[in-house]
Amino acid sequence: LRPMDAEQLRECGHRMVDFIADYYKSMETFPVLSQVQPGYLKELLPDSAPNRPDTLDALFDDIREKIIPGVTHWQSPSYFAYYPSNSSTAGFLGEMLSAAFNIVGFSWITSPAATELEVIVLDWFAKMLKLPSQFLSDAPGGGVIQGTASEAVLVVLLAARDRTLKKHGKKSLEKLVVYASDQTHSALQKACQVAGIFPENFRVVKADCSKNYAVAPEAVSEAISVDLSSGLIPFFICATVGTTSSSAVDPLPELGNIAQGHDMWFHIDAAYAGSACMCPEYRHHLDGVEKADSFNMNAHKWFLTNFDCSLLWVKDRSYLVEALSTNPEFLKNKASQANSVVDFKDWQIPLGRRFRSLKLWMVLRLYGVENLQSYIRKHIQLAEHFEQLVLSDSRFEVVTPRLFSLVCFRLLPPTSEYEGGRQLNYDLMDAANSSGKIFISHTVLAGKFVLRFAVGAPLTEEQHVDAAWKLLQDEATKLSGSACI
Ligand code: PLP
């Protein structure tokens, strides 16, 4: 066995790149949503690992016949579900190089370039987003790459928890209260569970449907007042820029004022819509970020950076480090002991970390900010186009105003449908997704079952949006028996 023979890597690597390029070229021949049944793969693969080596050819055959049918093609141009998860040549090359070095960069010493590139690229990015200067690495703050937005909110919740417990005493844990809206991603609830926040102290404030499902600051204030009068300790507010269901934007300045007024941690989750805010015409959605203690966006969603790459900035890194650092003997080294370097192990949950800044650096270097802005704008224009198509067919309605590249819409139910359109729209989504031609997802807003059409895959063009709309119209016609208008 010569597992890292350079010539073998060259030969097999070229073949794999060819295989991947062919996959991308033939993407549209596959059903976007995998159509396999649960357990399908157990029927196709042996019960135990092979004792003798197999050939790469045999493996490619299995990938074609057994694996690809069970893949949902997130990079398909007809993928419109959830939020996107972009790949790109630059991101892909970065992943390759990161796999090549295969470092475990927990401390600066384990690969100085990994830490230093991460610091530099996150500073670049903070400047692109016009984040306040306190979030930069030469201030008390700084940026770090987490795996996901869920990890990002967990680490800042831990930092906030410990900051508050330091002030009120360790025994106050049961009194700590977290505030968010009913549109906040479930990642926050999970973070609360992990951080030991008492479940009854997770305050879910109903979003305001008259404000496109943004939370009303008065409602948050009121909840805080009630809790204060019961002797509880409000300590964390999470706002969202681009909620998961409808891409609503919470009122950051007002929520920030409330948080500052009560010495609470203010976190902003811009996992999806953060990317749009690098375009000047969308930057206003971040107004108020100067009041935040932490800000997060996923470069792996809508920024051409292959999964995973979630960017987190904090205004004061000392709280993160205090909550998460350890200093075992076996990791001690001169640079760390001298306090002259960043050790990102102290900004995250795991010890080990990948060289993820490479792919982000490559995306920025090989595409440049202007191209990246055009890319975002194009998706938003395509979503606008889809929205116009929906509006032009009186059988449908657009449910919430579109802010970015997500359109929330539904087929209007006949007045006789007692479920208010739930079954009808479920059937429409199911028919469209089962066709294999597109993949869309759903949500529920104010009790309405709503279809979500999110533009963001890197290969999507107007023709794909038009074809998706035609399919939805045809399926609607079949379901309701009425003619297209
Ligand atoms: N926050 C928002 C607004 C999201 O839309 C999502 C996922 O779509 C998340 C958080 C969770 O993202 P992750 O998978 O990176 O944890």
Short mmCIF file of C-alpha atoms and ligand atoms in Angstrom, two decimals:
data_model
loop_
_atom_site.label_atom_id
_atom_site.label_comp_id
_atom_site.label_asym_id
_atom_site.label_seq_id
_atom_site.Cartn_x
_atom_site.Cartn_y
_atom_site.Cartn_z
CA LEU A 1 0.00 0.00 0.00
CA ARG A 2 1.40 3.39 -1.04
CA PRO A 3 -1.47 5.61 0.00
CA MET A 4 0.10 8.96 -0.94
CA ASP A 5 2.05 8.23 -4.08
CA ALA A 6 2.28 11.50 -6.01
CA GLU A 7 2.10 9.92 -9.48
CA GLN A 8 -0.89 7.82 -8.53
CA LEU A 9 -2.56 10.94 -7.18
CA ARG A 10 -1.82 12.77 -10.43
CA GLU A 11 -3.35 10.01 -12.54
CA CYS A 12 -6.36 9.30 -10.33
CA GLY A 13 -6.84 12.99 -9.56
CA HIS A 14 -7.06 13.86 -13.24
CA ARG A 15 -9.59 11.12 -13.73
CA MET A 16 -11.63 12.35 -10.78
CA VAL A 17 -11.58 15.93 -12.07
CA ASP A 18 -12.79 14.63 -15.45
CA PHE A 19 -15.52 12.67 -13.70
CA ILE A 20 -16.62 15.75 -11.76
CA ALA A 21 -16.54 18.00 -14.85
CA ASP A 22 -18.69 15.44 -16.69
CA TYR A 23 -21.04 15.34 -13.72
CA TYR A 24 -21.50 19.10 -13.90
CA LYS A 25 -22.00 18.92 -17.69
CA SER A 26 -24.68 16.25 -17.40
CA MET A 27 -26.30 17.67 -14.25
CA GLU A 28 -29.58 18.39 -16.00
CA THR A 29 -30.09 14.74 -16.92
CA PHE A 30 -30.53 13.75 -13.25
CA PRO A 31 -33.69 14.20 -11.17
CA VAL A 32 -32.96 17.27 -9.03
CA LEU A 33 -34.49 15.66 -5.95
CA SER A 34 -33.29 12.12 -5.47
CA GLN A 35 -36.17 9.74 -6.11
CA VAL A 36 -34.84 6.73 -4.16
CA GLN A 37 -36.69 5.08 -1.30
CA PRO A 38 -35.29 4.90 2.27
CA GLY A 39 -32.82 2.05 2.66
CA TYR A 40 -32.17 1.76 -1.09
CA LEU A 41 -28.39 1.61 -0.69
CA LYS A 42 -28.33 -1.34 1.71
CA GLU A 43 -29.78 -3.42 -1.10
CA LEU A 44 -26.96 -2.39 -3.42
CA LEU A 45 -23.81 -2.56 -1.29
CA PRO A 46 -22.21 -5.56 0.44
CA ASP A 47 -22.60 -6.13 4.18
CA SER A 48 -18.90 -5.74 4.98
CA ALA A 49 -15.85 -3.82 3.76
CA PRO A 50 -13.70 -5.43 1.05
CA ASN A 51 -10.59 -7.30 2.14
CA ARG A 52 -8.81 -6.79 -1.17
CA PRO A 53 -8.48 -3.45 -2.99
CA ASP A 54 -10.93 -2.55 -5.72
CA THR A 55 -10.15 -0.59 -8.90
CA LEU A 56 -10.99 3.05 -9.47
CA ASP A 57 -13.00 1.97 -12.53
CA ALA A 58 -15.20 -0.28 -10.43
CA LEU A 59 -15.64 2.54 -7.98
CA PHE A 60 -16.67 5.01 -10.71
CA ASP A 61 -19.23 2.46 -11.90
CA ASP A 62 -20.70 2.22 -8.43
CA ILE A 63 -20.76 6.00 -8.07
CA ARG A 64 -22.70 6.27 -11.34
CA GLU A 65 -25.10 3.42 -10.65
CA LYS A 66 -25.55 3.41 -6.89
CA ILE A 67 -24.51 6.72 -5.39
CA ILE A 68 -25.67 9.37 -7.89
CA PRO A 69 -29.28 8.10 -7.89
CA GLY A 70 -29.29 8.82 -4.15
CA VAL A 71 -27.88 12.32 -4.53
CA THR A 72 -30.09 15.41 -4.48
CA HIS A 73 -28.39 17.80 -6.84
CA TRP A 74 -27.96 21.03 -4.92
CA GLN A 75 -25.87 22.44 -7.76
CA SER A 76 -28.53 21.73 -10.38
CA PRO A 77 -29.75 24.88 -12.17
CA SER A 78 -33.29 23.76 -11.29
CA TYR A 79 -32.62 23.54 -7.57
CA PHE A 80 -34.81 26.13 -5.81
CA ALA A 81 -35.34 24.53 -2.38
CA TYR A 82 -34.40 25.77 1.14
CA TYR A 83 -31.54 28.21 0.59
CA PRO A 84 -28.76 27.49 -1.88
CA SER A 85 -25.38 25.94 -1.13
CA ASN A 86 -23.10 27.16 -3.85
CA SER A 87 -20.09 25.52 -5.38
CA SER A 88 -17.72 27.18 -7.82
CA THR A 89 -14.50 26.36 -9.57
CA ALA A 90 -12.62 28.68 -7.20
CA GLY A 91 -14.27 27.19 -4.12
CA PHE A 92 -13.65 23.72 -5.45
CA LEU A 93 -9.96 24.41 -6.05
CA GLY A 94 -9.69 25.76 -2.52
CA GLU A 95 -11.26 22.58 -1.15
CA MET A 96 -8.79 20.53 -3.16
CA LEU A 97 -5.83 22.43 -1.86
CA SER A 98 -7.13 22.29 1.68
CA ALA A 99 -7.51 18.51 1.29
CA ALA A 100 -3.98 18.39 -0.08
CA PHE A 101 -2.41 20.12 2.92
CA ASN A 102 -4.80 18.30 5.24
CA ILE A 103 -3.64 20.26 8.23
CA VAL A 104 -5.37 20.37 11.58
CA GLY A 105 -4.99 24.05 12.34
CA PHE A 106 -6.08 24.39 15.94
CA SER A 107 -3.18 26.64 17.02
CA TRP A 108 -1.18 29.18 15.05
CA ILE A 109 1.89 26.96 15.25
CA THR A 110 0.12 24.04 13.54
CA SER A 111 0.14 26.06 10.28
CA PRO A 112 0.67 29.79 10.66
CA ALA A 113 -0.65 30.45 7.14
CA ALA A 114 -4.02 28.92 8.00
CA THR A 115 -4.60 31.21 10.97
CA GLU A 116 -3.14 34.30 9.37
CA LEU A 117 -5.02 33.87 6.07
CA GLU A 118 -8.26 33.42 8.01
CA VAL A 119 -7.66 36.64 9.93
CA ILE A 120 -6.83 38.57 6.75
CA VAL A 121 -9.70 37.21 4.65
CA LEU A 122 -12.24 37.84 7.41
CA ASP A 123 -10.97 41.41 7.72
CA TRP A 124 -11.38 41.81 3.93
CA PHE A 125 -14.87 40.45 4.15
CA ALA A 126 -15.81 42.67 7.10
CA LYS A 127 -14.72 45.65 5.03
CA MET A 128 -16.76 44.44 2.04
CA LEU A 129 -19.82 44.30 4.29
CA LYS A 130 -18.89 47.63 5.87
CA LEU A 131 -19.03 46.09 9.33
CA PRO A 132 -18.01 48.50 12.10
CA SER A 133 -14.27 48.71 12.68
CA GLN A 134 -14.60 47.04 16.12
CA PHE A 135 -15.19 43.76 14.29
CA LEU A 136 -11.74 43.89 12.68
CA SER A 137 -8.77 41.95 13.98
CA ASP A 138 -6.75 45.02 14.94
CA ALA A 139 -9.60 46.05 17.27
CA PRO A 140 -10.80 44.03 20.29
CA GLY A 141 -12.96 41.97 17.91
CA GLY A 142 -12.24 39.78 14.91
CA GLY A 143 -13.59 37.14 12.59
CA VAL A 144 -13.41 33.36 12.58
CA ILE A 145 -14.66 30.66 10.23
CA GLN A 146 -17.09 28.23 11.82
CA GLY A 147 -18.55 25.17 10.14
CA THR A 148 -22.15 26.36 10.20
CA ALA A 149 -24.40 29.14 11.43
CA SER A 150 -25.55 26.72 14.14
CA GLU A 151 -22.03 26.50 15.54
CA ALA A 152 -21.67 30.27 15.27
CA VAL A 153 -24.76 30.99 17.36
CA LEU A 154 -23.76 28.34 19.89
CA VAL A 155 -20.31 29.80 20.52
CA VAL A 156 -21.60 33.33 20.93
CA LEU A 157 -24.38 32.13 23.20
CA LEU A 158 -21.76 30.44 25.38
CA ALA A 159 -19.69 33.63 25.41
CA ALA A 160 -22.74 35.68 26.35
CA ARG A 161 -23.81 33.18 29.00
CA ASP A 162 -20.43 33.24 30.71
CA ARG A 163 -20.20 37.03 30.47
CA THR A 164 -23.55 37.29 32.24
CA LEU A 165 -22.81 34.61 34.82
CA LYS A 166 -19.59 36.39 35.69
CA LYS A 167 -21.65 39.45 36.57
CA HIS A 168 -24.57 37.74 38.31
CA GLY A 169 -22.90 34.67 39.78
CA LYS A 170 -22.67 31.08 38.55
CA LYS A 171 -25.87 30.08 40.29
CA SER A 172 -27.91 32.41 38.08
CA LEU A 173 -28.00 30.04 35.10
CA GLU A 174 -31.63 29.17 35.73
CA LYS A 175 -32.56 32.85 35.44
CA LEU A 176 -30.96 33.57 32.06
CA VAL A 177 -33.44 34.36 29.29
CA VAL A 178 -32.93 34.33 25.50
CA TYR A 179 -35.17 36.29 23.08
CA ALA A 180 -35.85 35.60 19.44
CA SER A 181 -38.80 35.60 17.07
CA ASP A 182 -40.85 32.65 15.94
CA GLN A 183 -39.07 33.08 12.60
CA THR A 184 -35.59 32.61 14.08
CA HIS A 185 -33.81 29.50 12.84
CA SER A 186 -34.13 26.44 15.09
CA ALA A 187 -30.32 26.52 15.42
CA LEU A 188 -30.81 29.00 18.28
CA GLN A 189 -33.10 26.63 20.15
CA LYS A 190 -30.55 23.87 19.79
CA ALA A 191 -27.80 26.20 20.98
CA CYS A 192 -29.89 26.99 24.08
CA GLN A 193 -30.33 23.28 24.74
CA VAL A 194 -26.57 22.70 24.49
CA ALA A 195 -25.72 25.78 26.56
CA GLY A 196 -27.95 24.68 29.42
CA ILE A 197 -30.42 27.55 29.10
CA PHE A 198 -33.57 26.44 30.86
CA PRO A 199 -36.17 25.54 28.19
CA GLU A 200 -38.79 27.72 29.87
CA ASN A 201 -36.42 30.69 29.46
CA PHE A 202 -36.30 30.54 25.67
CA ARG A 203 -38.65 33.39 24.76
CA VAL A 204 -40.14 33.07 21.30
CA VAL A 205 -41.76 36.36 20.33
CA LYS A 206 -44.35 36.17 17.59
CA ALA A 207 -43.21 37.93 14.43
CA ASP A 208 -45.40 40.66 13.00
CA CYS A 209 -47.16 39.40 9.86
CA SER A 210 -48.04 42.98 8.91
CA LYS A 211 -44.27 43.67 8.76
CA ASN A 212 -43.40 40.75 6.50
CA TYR A 213 -42.69 38.53 9.54
CA ALA A 214 -40.07 40.74 11.12
CA VAL A 215 -40.25 40.86 14.89
CA ALA A 216 -41.79 43.94 16.53
CA PRO A 217 -39.27 45.51 18.93
CA GLU A 218 -42.10 46.56 21.26
CA ALA A 219 -43.03 42.90 21.69
CA VAL A 220 -39.45 42.03 22.63
CA SER A 221 -39.30 44.98 25.06
CA GLU A 222 -42.52 43.90 26.65
CA ALA A 223 -41.33 40.32 27.11
CA ILE A 224 -38.13 41.62 28.70
CA SER A 225 -40.05 43.85 31.12
CA VAL A 226 -42.23 40.96 32.22
CA ASP A 227 -39.18 38.77 32.80
CA LEU A 228 -37.33 41.49 34.70
CA SER A 229 -40.27 41.95 37.00
CA SER A 230 -40.19 38.21 37.70
CA GLY A 231 -36.55 38.43 38.76
CA LEU A 232 -35.20 36.80 35.59
CA ILE A 233 -32.07 37.95 33.73
CA PRO A 234 -32.58 38.78 30.03
CA PHE A 235 -29.15 38.25 28.43
CA PHE A 236 -29.34 37.43 24.71
CA ILE A 237 -31.28 38.71 21.68
CA CYS A 238 -30.95 37.06 18.30
CA ALA A 239 -32.07 39.05 15.25
CA THR A 240 -32.21 37.68 11.71
CA VAL A 241 -31.42 39.38 8.42
CA GLY A 242 -33.15 37.07 5.93
CA THR A 243 -35.23 34.64 7.96
CA THR A 244 -35.35 31.05 6.80
CA SER A 245 -39.06 30.97 6.00
CA SER A 246 -39.58 34.27 4.21
CA SER A 247 -36.24 36.21 4.29
CA ALA A 248 -37.68 38.82 6.63
CA VAL A 249 -35.32 41.36 8.14
CA ASP A 250 -35.66 42.12 11.84
CA PRO A 251 -35.33 45.80 12.91
CA LEU A 252 -31.67 45.80 13.93
CA PRO A 253 -31.34 49.37 15.28
CA GLU A 254 -34.31 49.01 17.63
CA LEU A 255 -33.36 45.52 18.81
CA GLY A 256 -29.78 46.70 19.26
CA ASN A 257 -30.96 49.59 21.45
CA ILE A 258 -33.01 47.23 23.57
CA ALA A 259 -30.05 44.89 23.99
CA GLN A 260 -27.69 47.73 24.89
CA GLY A 261 -30.23 49.20 27.31
CA HIS A 262 -30.29 45.93 29.27
CA ASP A 263 -26.63 44.96 28.89
CA MET A 264 -27.64 41.99 26.75
CA TRP A 265 -25.64 40.26 24.00
CA PHE A 266 -27.01 41.10 20.53
CA HIS A 267 -26.37 38.52 17.81
CA ILE A 268 -27.30 38.92 14.14
CA ASP A 269 -27.90 35.84 12.02
CA ALA A 270 -27.55 36.80 8.34
CA ALA A 271 -26.75 33.24 7.24
CA TYR A 272 -28.39 33.60 3.84
CA ALA A 273 -28.94 37.31 3.16
CA GLY A 274 -25.56 38.49 4.42
CA SER A 275 -24.10 37.87 0.96
CA ALA A 276 -26.52 40.34 -0.64
CA CYS A 277 -25.42 43.04 1.78
CA MET A 278 -22.07 43.42 0.03
CA CYS A 279 -24.04 45.17 -2.76
CA PRO A 280 -24.46 48.84 -1.79
CA GLU A 281 -28.18 48.76 -2.63
CA TYR A 282 -28.80 46.01 -0.02
CA ARG A 283 -26.33 47.17 2.64
CA HIS A 284 -29.04 49.15 4.45
CA HIS A 285 -30.40 45.84 5.73
CA LEU A 286 -27.37 45.76 8.02
CA ASP A 287 -27.94 49.22 9.45
CA GLY A 288 -27.82 48.71 13.19
CA VAL A 289 -25.05 46.10 13.04
CA GLU A 290 -22.89 48.59 14.93
CA LYS A 291 -24.97 47.76 17.99
CA ALA A 292 -24.34 44.02 17.64
CA ASP A 293 -21.94 41.93 19.69
CA SER A 294 -21.71 39.31 16.96
CA PHE A 295 -22.61 38.91 13.30
CA ASN A 296 -22.74 35.75 11.20
CA MET A 297 -23.22 34.88 7.54
CA ASN A 298 -22.69 31.70 5.57
CA ALA A 299 -20.27 32.06 2.67
CA HIS A 300 -21.29 28.50 1.83
CA LYS A 301 -24.85 29.50 1.09
CA TRP A 302 -24.80 32.24 -1.52
CA PHE A 303 -21.18 33.24 -1.93
CA LEU A 304 -19.77 30.54 -4.23
CA THR A 305 -17.73 29.01 -1.41
CA ASN A 306 -18.18 25.27 -1.17
CA PHE A 307 -19.72 23.98 2.06
CA ASP A 308 -18.70 24.49 4.85
CA CYS A 309 -17.73 28.08 5.53
CA SER A 310 -19.70 30.14 8.04
CA LEU A 311 -18.25 33.55 8.87
CA LEU A 312 -18.58 34.89 12.40
CA TRP A 313 -17.39 38.24 13.70
CA VAL A 314 -17.42 39.35 17.32
CA LYS A 315 -16.95 42.82 18.72
CA ASP A 316 -14.90 41.60 21.67
CA ARG A 317 -13.05 38.33 21.18
CA SER A 318 -12.11 38.07 24.85
CA TYR A 319 -15.59 36.77 25.73
CA LEU A 320 -15.32 33.94 23.21
CA VAL A 321 -11.84 33.02 24.38
CA GLU A 322 -12.84 33.14 28.04
CA ALA A 323 -15.75 30.79 27.40
CA LEU A 324 -13.95 28.34 25.12
CA SER A 325 -10.23 28.26 25.83
CA THR A 326 -8.27 25.42 27.36
CA ASN A 327 -4.53 25.23 27.76
CA PRO A 328 -3.34 21.64 28.14
CA GLU A 329 0.36 20.92 28.46
CA PHE A 330 0.51 18.96 25.20
CA LEU A 331 -0.58 22.02 23.19
CA LYS A 332 1.70 24.57 24.85
CA ASN A 333 4.14 26.35 22.54
CA LYS A 334 6.25 29.49 22.51
CA ALA A 335 3.97 31.59 20.28
CA SER A 336 0.81 30.77 22.22
CA GLN A 337 2.47 31.23 25.60
CA ALA A 338 3.78 34.63 24.50
CA ASN A 339 0.23 35.62 23.60
CA SER A 340 1.51 36.87 20.27
CA VAL A 341 -0.81 34.82 18.05
CA VAL A 342 -4.44 33.84 17.53
CA ASP A 343 -5.25 30.23 18.39
CA PHE A 344 -8.59 29.61 16.76
CA LYS A 345 -9.19 26.47 18.85
CA ASP A 346 -10.30 28.96 21.52
CA TRP A 347 -12.98 30.48 19.28
CA GLN A 348 -14.86 27.27 18.47
CA ILE A 349 -16.18 23.99 19.93
CA PRO A 350 -13.84 21.37 18.40
CA LEU A 351 -10.09 21.41 18.72
CA GLY A 352 -9.28 20.45 15.13
CA ARG A 353 -10.08 22.75 12.25
CA ARG A 354 -9.70 22.68 8.47
CA PHE A 355 -7.88 25.21 6.30
CA ARG A 356 -11.18 26.73 5.18
CA SER A 357 -9.90 30.24 4.54
CA LEU A 358 -8.15 28.96 1.39
CA LYS A 359 -11.40 28.49 -0.51
CA LEU A 360 -12.79 31.84 0.58
CA TRP A 361 -9.54 33.53 -0.41
CA MET A 362 -9.63 31.82 -3.79
CA VAL A 363 -13.24 32.87 -4.39
CA LEU A 364 -12.35 36.48 -3.60
CA ARG A 365 -9.11 36.39 -5.60
CA LEU A 366 -10.34 34.55 -8.67
CA TYR A 367 -13.73 36.30 -9.01
CA GLY A 368 -13.28 39.72 -7.40
CA VAL A 369 -15.91 41.71 -5.55
CA GLU A 370 -17.55 43.20 -8.66
CA ASN A 371 -18.26 39.81 -10.21
CA LEU A 372 -19.55 38.50 -6.91
CA GLN A 373 -21.91 41.45 -6.62
CA SER A 374 -23.20 40.83 -10.17
CA TYR A 375 -23.73 37.19 -9.33
CA ILE A 376 -25.97 38.11 -6.38
CA ARG A 377 -27.82 40.72 -8.43
CA LYS A 378 -28.50 38.24 -11.19
CA HIS A 379 -30.16 35.83 -8.77
CA ILE A 380 -32.24 38.60 -7.29
CA GLN A 381 -33.33 39.61 -10.81
CA LEU A 382 -34.26 36.01 -11.60
CA ALA A 383 -36.33 35.85 -8.41
CA GLU A 384 -37.99 39.13 -9.38
CA HIS A 385 -38.77 37.58 -12.77
CA PHE A 386 -40.33 34.53 -11.07
CA GLU A 387 -42.34 36.81 -8.80
CA GLN A 388 -43.73 38.63 -11.86
CA LEU A 389 -44.69 35.30 -13.42
CA VAL A 390 -46.56 34.31 -10.26
CA LEU A 391 -48.30 37.68 -10.13
CA SER A 392 -49.40 37.29 -13.75
CA ASP A 393 -51.42 34.14 -12.99
CA SER A 394 -54.48 34.93 -10.88
CA ARG A 395 -54.68 31.35 -9.62
CA PHE A 396 -51.59 32.07 -7.48
CA GLU A 397 -50.58 34.64 -4.89
CA VAL A 398 -47.23 35.98 -3.73
CA VAL A 399 -47.52 35.59 0.03
CA THR A 400 -44.82 37.98 1.32
CA PRO A 401 -43.01 40.85 -0.38
CA ARG A 402 -39.77 39.56 -1.92
CA LEU A 403 -36.62 41.14 -0.49
CA PHE A 404 -33.78 39.03 -1.92
CA SER A 405 -33.83 35.90 -4.11
CA LEU A 406 -36.63 34.03 -2.32
CA VAL A 407 -40.24 34.10 -3.53
CA CYS A 408 -42.93 32.83 -1.14
CA PHE A 409 -46.06 31.96 -3.07
CA ARG A 410 -48.98 29.59 -3.17
CA LEU A 411 -51.79 28.33 -5.32
CA LEU A 412 -55.02 29.91 -4.10
CA PRO A 413 -57.39 27.25 -2.82
CA PRO A 414 -61.02 27.06 -3.89
CA THR A 415 -63.15 28.47 -1.08
CA SER A 416 -64.48 24.97 -0.48
CA GLU A 417 -61.06 23.59 0.57
CA TYR A 418 -61.36 23.25 4.30
CA GLU A 419 -57.59 23.10 4.92
CA GLY A 420 -57.09 26.57 3.42
CA GLY A 421 -54.80 25.44 0.65
CA ARG A 422 -52.50 23.16 2.65
CA GLN A 423 -53.33 19.96 0.78
CA LEU A 424 -53.53 21.68 -2.59
CA ASN A 425 -50.12 23.28 -2.24
CA TYR A 426 -48.58 20.20 -0.70
CA ASP A 427 -49.81 18.23 -3.72
CA LEU A 428 -48.47 20.86 -6.10
CA MET A 429 -45.03 20.75 -4.46
CA ASP A 430 -45.05 16.98 -4.37
CA ALA A 431 -46.01 16.71 -8.04
CA ALA A 432 -43.32 19.19 -9.08
CA ASN A 433 -40.60 17.57 -6.97
CA SER A 434 -41.57 14.01 -7.95
CA SER A 435 -41.18 14.96 -11.61
CA GLY A 436 -37.45 15.28 -10.93
CA LYS A 437 -37.43 18.47 -12.98
CA ILE A 438 -37.19 20.93 -10.10
CA PHE A 439 -36.85 20.94 -6.34
CA ILE A 440 -38.73 23.51 -4.24
CA SER A 441 -39.52 23.48 -0.52
CA HIS A 442 -42.23 24.86 1.74
CA THR A 443 -42.91 26.63 5.00
CA VAL A 444 -45.90 27.71 7.02
CA LEU A 445 -46.57 31.42 7.55
CA ALA A 446 -49.46 32.52 9.77
CA GLY A 447 -51.02 29.11 9.32
CA LYS A 448 -50.71 29.18 5.52
CA PHE A 449 -48.82 26.41 3.76
CA VAL A 450 -46.47 28.37 1.52
CA LEU A 451 -44.16 27.30 -1.30
CA ARG A 452 -40.61 28.67 -1.33
CA PHE A 453 -38.74 29.33 -4.57
CA ALA A 454 -35.15 30.34 -3.76
CA VAL A 455 -32.88 31.25 -6.67
CA GLY A 456 -29.19 30.78 -5.93
CA ALA A 457 -27.67 27.76 -7.63
CA PRO A 458 -24.60 28.75 -9.65
CA LEU A 459 -25.88 27.37 -12.98
CA THR A 460 -29.39 28.83 -12.88
CA GLU A 461 -30.44 30.94 -15.89
CA GLU A 462 -33.74 32.54 -16.89
CA GLN A 463 -34.66 29.49 -18.97
CA HIS A 464 -34.58 27.33 -15.81
CA VAL A 465 -36.83 29.72 -13.95
CA ASP A 466 -39.24 29.81 -16.90
CA ALA A 467 -39.26 26.02 -17.15
CA ALA A 468 -39.91 25.71 -13.41
CA TRP A 469 -42.81 28.12 -13.65
CA LYS A 470 -44.28 26.28 -16.63
CA LEU A 471 -44.07 23.01 -14.72
CA LEU A 472 -45.78 24.56 -11.68
CA GLN A 473 -48.52 26.01 -13.87
CA ASP A 474 -49.07 22.68 -15.64
CA GLU A 475 -49.22 20.79 -12.36
CA ALA A 476 -51.58 23.41 -10.93
CA THR A 477 -53.81 22.96 -13.96
CA LYS A 478 -53.86 19.21 -13.45
CA LEU A 479 -54.66 19.64 -9.76
CA SER A 480 -57.33 22.27 -10.01
CA GLY A 481 -58.61 21.38 -13.44
CA SER A 482 -58.66 25.02 -14.46
CA ALA A 483 -57.03 26.49 -17.55
CA CYS A 484 -53.93 28.68 -17.43
CA ILE A 485 -54.57 32.37 -17.61
N1 PLP B 1 -29.89 30.77 10.08
C1 PLP B 1 -30.60 30.96 8.96
C2 PLP B 1 -31.29 32.28 8.74
C3 PLP B 1 -30.72 29.94 8.01
O1 PLP B 1 -31.47 30.13 6.93
C4 PLP B 1 -30.05 28.71 8.24
C5 PLP B 1 -30.14 27.64 7.25
O2 PLP B 1 -30.71 27.74 6.21
C6 PLP B 1 -29.32 28.57 9.41
C7 PLP B 1 -29.26 29.61 10.31
C8 PLP B 1 -28.62 27.30 9.74
O3 PLP B 1 -27.52 27.17 8.93
P1 PLP B 1 -26.36 26.12 9.18
O4 PLP B 1 -26.74 24.90 8.42
O5 PLP B 1 -25.15 26.79 8.61
O6 PLP B 1 -26.26 25.87 10.63
#
